[in-house]
Short mmCIF file of C-alpha atoms in Angstrom, two decimals:
data_model
loop_
_atom_site.label_atom_id
_atom_site.label_comp_id
_atom_site.label_asym_id
_atom_site.label_seq_id
_atom_site.Cartn_x
_atom_site.Cartn_y
_atom_site.Cartn_z
CA UNK A 96 -7.99 1.35 -15.56
CA UNK A 97 -9.16 4.62 -13.69
CA UNK A 98 -9.11 6.63 -16.97
CA UNK A 99 -12.54 4.88 -17.61
CA UNK A 100 -13.60 2.97 -14.60
CA UNK A 101 -15.60 5.95 -13.19
CA UNK A 102 -13.93 6.49 -9.98
CA UNK A 103 -13.36 10.24 -8.83
CA UNK A 104 -11.23 12.35 -6.61
CA UNK A 105 -13.64 15.01 -6.07
CA UNK A 106 -14.81 13.50 -2.80
CA UNK A 107 -11.36 12.75 -1.02
CA UNK A 108 -11.29 13.46 2.64
CA UNK A 109 -8.16 13.13 4.98
CA UNK A 110 -9.27 12.43 8.65
CA UNK A 111 -12.63 14.04 7.57
CA UNK A 112 -11.50 17.05 5.94
CA UNK A 113 -12.14 17.72 2.39
CA UNK A 114 -9.23 17.55 0.20
CA UNK A 115 -8.84 18.82 -3.38
CA UNK A 116 -7.09 17.28 -6.16
CA UNK A 117 -7.97 20.19 -8.46
CA UNK A 118 -5.33 23.31 -7.66
CA UNK A 119 -1.83 23.92 -7.45
CA UNK A 120 -0.22 23.60 -4.21
CA UNK A 121 3.03 22.89 -2.46
CA UNK A 122 3.50 20.07 -0.12
CA UNK A 123 5.55 20.87 3.18
CA UNK A 124 7.53 17.82 3.28
CA UNK A 125 10.19 18.43 0.88
CA UNK A 126 8.19 17.47 -2.54
CA UNK A 127 10.44 20.19 -4.29
CA UNK A 128 7.65 20.80 -6.88
CA UNK A 129 4.01 22.08 -7.11
CA UNK A 130 1.34 19.90 -8.02
CA UNK A 131 -1.01 21.04 -11.03
CA UNK A 132 -3.74 18.31 -10.99
CA UNK A 133 -6.74 19.61 -12.70
CA UNK A 134 -8.95 16.78 -13.49
CA UNK A 135 -6.68 14.07 -12.00
CA UNK A 136 -8.83 11.42 -13.11
CA UNK A 137 -10.01 12.54 -16.50
CA UNK A 138 -12.74 9.76 -17.06
CA UNK A 139 -12.48 8.72 -20.68
CA UNK A 140 -15.77 7.10 -21.08
CA UNK A 141 -17.16 7.31 -24.57
CA UNK A 142 -13.65 8.82 -25.92
CA UNK A 143 -11.44 6.84 -28.52
CA UNK A 144 -8.83 4.17 -27.39
CA UNK A 145 -5.84 6.60 -28.13
CA UNK A 146 -7.06 9.65 -26.05
CA UNK A 147 -7.91 6.88 -23.30
CA UNK A 148 -4.18 5.60 -23.42
CA UNK A 149 -2.94 9.44 -23.44
CA UNK A 150 -4.91 10.04 -20.45
CA UNK A 151 -3.79 7.12 -18.51
CA UNK A 152 -0.18 7.74 -19.25
CA UNK A 153 -0.50 11.42 -18.20
CA UNK A 154 -2.23 10.34 -14.92
CA UNK A 155 0.50 7.47 -13.99
CA UNK A 156 3.27 10.09 -15.17
CA UNK A 157 2.09 12.59 -12.68
CA UNK A 158 1.65 9.94 -9.95
CA UNK A 159 5.11 8.61 -10.53
CA UNK A 160 6.74 12.02 -10.13
CA UNK A 161 4.74 12.22 -6.54
CA UNK A 162 5.79 8.76 -5.71
CA UNK A 163 9.38 9.68 -6.11
CA UNK A 164 9.03 12.95 -4.16
CA UNK A 165 7.47 10.68 -1.37
CA UNK A 166 10.15 8.04 -1.59
CA UNK A 167 13.00 10.84 -1.37
CA UNK A 168 11.43 11.90 1.93
CA UNK A 169 11.22 8.21 3.13
CA UNK A 170 14.81 7.54 2.19
CA UNK A 171 15.90 11.01 3.88
CA UNK A 172 14.40 9.98 7.33
CA UNK A 173 15.04 6.04 7.00
CA UNK A 174 11.37 5.36 6.79
CA UNK A 175 10.09 1.94 5.78
CA UNK A 176 6.79 2.37 3.74
CA UNK A 177 4.84 -0.49 2.93
CA UNK A 178 1.76 -0.60 0.60
CA UNK A 179 -0.83 -3.46 1.77
CA UNK A 180 -3.16 -4.28 -0.79
CA UNK A 181 -5.94 -6.89 -1.37
CA UNK A 182 -9.40 -7.94 -1.79
CA UNK A 183 -11.91 -6.32 0.90
CA UNK A 184 -11.89 -8.83 3.61
CA UNK A 185 -8.62 -10.27 3.42
CA UNK A 186 -7.71 -9.25 7.09
CA UNK A 187 -5.41 -6.43 6.33
CA UNK A 188 -6.31 -4.40 9.55
CA UNK A 189 -6.15 -7.34 11.73
CA UNK A 190 -2.87 -8.22 10.53
CA UNK A 191 -1.91 -4.55 10.89
CA UNK A 192 -3.24 -4.48 14.53
CA UNK A 193 -1.37 -7.68 15.50
CA UNK A 194 1.66 -6.20 13.84
CA UNK A 195 1.64 -2.72 15.83
CA UNK A 196 1.04 -4.81 19.25
CA UNK A 197 4.19 -7.11 18.58
CA UNK A 198 6.62 -4.64 17.04
CA UNK A 199 5.50 -0.94 18.74
CA UNK A 200 7.89 -1.46 21.38
CA UNK A 201 10.89 -1.98 19.09
CA UNK A 202 10.05 0.11 15.86
CA UNK A 203 7.54 3.32 15.71
CA UNK A 204 4.70 2.46 13.63
CA UNK A 205 2.14 4.95 11.75
CA UNK A 206 -0.62 4.08 9.41
CA UNK A 207 -2.42 5.52 6.52
CA UNK A 208 -5.89 3.80 6.10
CA UNK A 209 -7.60 3.94 2.56
CA UNK A 210 -11.34 3.21 2.43
CA UNK A 211 -13.98 4.73 0.40
CA UNK A 212 -15.86 5.80 3.55
CA UNK A 213 -15.77 5.33 7.46
CA UNK A 214 -12.98 5.70 9.67
CA UNK A 215 -13.55 2.18 11.27
CA UNK A 216 -10.02 1.03 10.39
CA UNK A 217 -8.05 3.93 11.51
CA UNK A 218 -9.95 3.89 14.92
CA UNK A 219 -9.11 0.21 15.14
CA UNK A 220 -5.56 1.15 14.48
CA UNK A 221 -5.70 4.19 17.01
CA UNK A 222 -6.82 1.79 19.56
CA UNK A 223 -3.59 0.19 19.67
CA UNK A 224 -1.90 3.43 20.50
CA UNK A 225 -0.36 3.77 17.16
CA UNK A 226 -0.77 7.36 15.00
CA UNK A 227 -3.13 6.76 12.08
CA UNK A 228 -4.72 9.05 9.33
CA UNK A 229 -7.81 7.96 7.42
CA UNK A 230 -8.04 8.81 3.85
CA UNK A 231 -11.63 8.25 2.37
CA UNK A 232 -11.61 8.02 -1.45
CA UNK A 233 -15.46 8.77 -2.16
CA UNK A 234 -16.00 6.85 -5.34
CA UNK A 235 -12.43 6.23 -5.89
CA UNK A 236 -11.10 2.72 -5.79
CA UNK A 237 -7.45 3.24 -4.97
CA UNK A 238 -5.09 5.69 -2.96
CA UNK A 239 -2.50 7.51 -5.18
CA UNK A 240 0.71 9.22 -4.26
CA UNK A 241 -0.98 12.80 -4.02
CA UNK A 242 -3.29 11.31 -1.53
CA UNK A 243 -0.40 9.82 0.46
CA UNK A 244 1.89 12.85 0.51
CA UNK A 245 -1.03 15.19 1.99
CA UNK A 246 -1.46 12.39 4.60
CA UNK A 247 2.02 12.66 5.43
CA UNK A 248 1.72 16.22 6.49
CA UNK A 249 -0.68 15.34 9.06
CA UNK A 250 1.12 12.10 10.29
CA UNK A 251 4.72 13.01 10.17
CA UNK A 252 6.15 9.56 10.57
CA UNK A 253 9.21 9.45 12.88
CA UNK A 254 12.55 8.93 11.55
CA UNK A 255 13.67 5.15 11.39
CA UNK A 256 9.87 4.04 11.62
CA UNK A 257 7.63 1.97 9.61
CA UNK A 258 4.83 3.18 7.50
CA UNK A 259 2.04 0.89 6.82
CA UNK A 260 -0.12 1.92 3.84
CA UNK A 261 -3.41 0.13 3.91
CA UNK A 262 -4.77 0.67 0.53
CA UNK A 263 -8.37 0.24 -0.57
CA UNK A 264 -9.63 -3.07 -0.97
CA UNK A 265 -9.12 -3.80 -4.64
CA UNK A 266 -6.84 -5.92 -6.63
CA UNK A 267 -7.05 -3.96 -9.89
CA UNK A 268 -6.10 -0.34 -9.94
CA UNK A 269 -3.81 -0.14 -6.83
CA UNK A 270 -1.26 -2.48 -8.99
CA UNK A 271 -0.43 0.30 -11.15
CA UNK A 272 -0.38 3.18 -8.72
CA UNK A 273 3.11 3.78 -6.94
CA UNK A 274 2.88 5.45 -3.65
CA UNK A 275 6.59 5.85 -3.01
CA UNK A 276 6.59 2.65 -1.04
CA UNK A 277 9.50 0.24 -0.66
CA UNK A 278 7.17 -2.86 -1.06
CA UNK A 279 3.97 -3.78 -2.14
CA UNK A 280 2.58 -6.59 0.00
CA UNK A 281 -0.52 -8.16 -1.21
CA UNK A 282 -2.54 -10.11 1.38
CA UNK A 283 -4.65 -13.19 0.07
CA UNK A 284 -6.97 -14.99 2.45
CA UNK A 285 -7.60 -18.53 1.90
CA UNK A 286 -11.46 -18.03 1.98
CA UNK A 287 -10.80 -16.46 -1.54
CA UNK A 288 -9.57 -18.84 -4.39
CA UNK A 289 -6.12 -20.52 -5.38
CA UNK A 290 -6.31 -18.82 -8.90
CA UNK A 291 -6.69 -15.14 -7.53
CA UNK A 292 -2.85 -14.41 -8.86
CA UNK A 293 -4.04 -15.78 -12.20
CA UNK A 294 -7.18 -13.61 -12.29
CA UNK A 295 -5.22 -10.35 -11.28
CA UNK A 296 -1.80 -10.97 -12.58
CA UNK A 297 -0.63 -7.16 -12.34
CA UNK A 298 -1.22 -6.86 -8.38
CA UNK A 299 0.88 -10.24 -7.85
CA UNK A 300 3.46 -9.20 -10.54
CA UNK A 301 3.88 -5.79 -8.83
CA UNK A 302 4.16 -7.14 -5.01
CA UNK A 303 7.45 -8.29 -3.50
CA UNK A 304 5.52 -10.47 -0.82
CA UNK A 305 2.28 -12.37 -0.54
CA UNK A 306 0.97 -12.96 2.59
CA UNK A 307 -1.62 -15.89 2.72
CA UNK A 308 -3.67 -15.22 5.51
CA UNK A 309 -6.48 -16.92 7.71
CA UNK A 310 -4.45 -20.24 7.50
CA UNK A 311 -6.11 -21.39 10.66
CA UNK A 312 -9.24 -22.00 8.54
CA UNK A 313 -7.39 -24.47 6.06
CA UNK A 314 -8.70 -27.72 7.79
CA UNK A 315 -12.18 -26.38 7.29
CA UNK A 316 -11.79 -25.30 3.39
CA UNK A 317 -11.38 -26.77 0.01
CA UNK A 318 -8.23 -24.61 -0.61
CA UNK A 319 -4.86 -25.72 -2.01
CA UNK A 320 -2.50 -23.66 -0.52
CA UNK A 321 0.43 -25.14 -2.41
CA UNK A 322 -1.41 -24.50 -5.75
CA UNK A 323 -2.06 -20.78 -4.70
CA UNK A 324 1.80 -20.28 -4.10
CA UNK A 325 2.52 -21.97 -7.45
CA UNK A 326 0.03 -19.80 -8.91
CA UNK A 327 1.64 -16.72 -7.78
CA UNK A 328 5.10 -17.60 -8.63
CA UNK A 329 3.99 -18.62 -12.18
CA UNK A 330 3.15 -14.74 -12.36
CA UNK A 331 5.96 -13.59 -10.55
CA UNK A 332 8.71 -16.14 -9.81
CA UNK A 333 10.57 -13.74 -7.35
CA UNK A 334 7.71 -13.27 -5.00
CA UNK A 335 8.12 -14.32 -1.50
CA UNK A 336 5.21 -16.09 0.41
CA UNK A 337 4.39 -16.14 3.85
CA UNK A 338 1.40 -18.50 5.63
CA UNK A 339 -0.05 -16.68 8.36
CA UNK A 340 -3.03 -16.56 10.94
CA UNK A 341 -3.22 -12.92 12.13
CA UNK A 342 -6.09 -14.00 14.38
CA UNK A 343 -4.06 -16.89 16.04
CA UNK A 344 -0.82 -15.99 15.53
CA UNK A 345 0.66 -18.50 13.37
CA UNK A 346 3.53 -17.35 10.94
CA UNK A 347 3.46 -13.97 12.59
CA UNK A 348 7.05 -14.26 13.63
CA UNK A 349 8.32 -14.95 10.20
CA UNK A 350 6.31 -11.73 9.07
CA UNK A 351 7.73 -9.68 11.55
CA UNK A 352 11.19 -10.62 11.03
CA UNK A 353 10.62 -9.80 7.33
CA UNK A 354 9.67 -6.25 8.31
CA UNK A 355 12.31 -5.75 10.74
CA UNK A 356 14.82 -6.84 7.99
CA UNK A 357 13.30 -4.28 5.52
CA UNK A 358 13.29 -1.47 8.20
CA UNK A 359 17.15 -2.19 8.90
CA UNK A 360 17.68 -1.65 4.93
CA UNK A 361 15.60 1.56 5.15
CA UNK A 362 17.59 2.85 7.94
CA UNK A 363 21.19 1.84 6.47
CA UNK A 364 20.11 3.97 3.20
CA UNK A 365 19.51 6.89 5.63
CA UNK A 366 22.86 6.37 7.33
CA UNK A 367 24.56 6.02 3.89
CA UNK A 368 23.05 9.36 2.79
CA UNK A 369 21.13 7.55 -0.19
CA UNK A 370 18.72 10.65 -0.67
CA UNK A 371 19.40 11.91 -4.06
CA UNK A 372 20.94 9.03 -5.51
CA UNK A 373 17.88 7.79 -7.51
CA UNK A 374 17.61 4.83 -5.43
CA UNK A 375 14.24 3.13 -6.32
CA UNK A 376 11.83 0.86 -4.67
CA UNK A 377 13.81 -2.13 -5.04
CA UNK A 378 17.49 -0.69 -4.94
CA UNK A 379 19.97 -3.30 -3.55
CA UNK A 380 22.67 -0.67 -2.66
CA UNK A 381 22.20 -1.05 0.87
#
């Protein structure tokens, strides 16, 4: 994981501004605690296995604390936060653009974009009229809850809105890092392989929904969509699957209905005053 993979957080920028992971600070969005990051990704190359496990455990514990703070903020404001994860090139940004076009009149949508470099994806989102913040992770291979917390200070999503977090293209590390989201949504394109869920089981085990994207290309590919779904359910029997073409619009209505339903749950939790009850990402109290 990131204790040994060599990624780093010293080059993180949020909307082009350098962001430090290495000092105490207090978030202004009701985190209720201070963050003492030090070397947030203490890369353990050359150290023993026990030390690597200890460092990894500390990193994830700190991340989980910050993710829970993000989650409390989302619950208090009725915000549905979705963490979109995938390999590079799966079509996440196109899916987001089309989702915003179709839902913006009904539900406010804000976006956090995660990439190692460039603001290309955030620019595409802003062209739709939606608000977006770009996080550039430098050498980092995933977003973490600390980065998202800082982006929220700039983005300030509206009450009862949807926050889409487009993670860095990577099917490994993002599976382990909770950002405070209600659901992980894994996007898999039919231009990849039916065995992706078996190759990257942690990601598909962590996701509540798999979007099989670019399905308009199926007639031109040797890709067995049924086998892909079966493989995903071998890893996670509860995972939901939607077949979509973001460019052609096929299956988008089912995806939009899923988002609307999840947003209703988020609003209901706010109305019921669920903040402070300890509700988790998969809480069913609403």
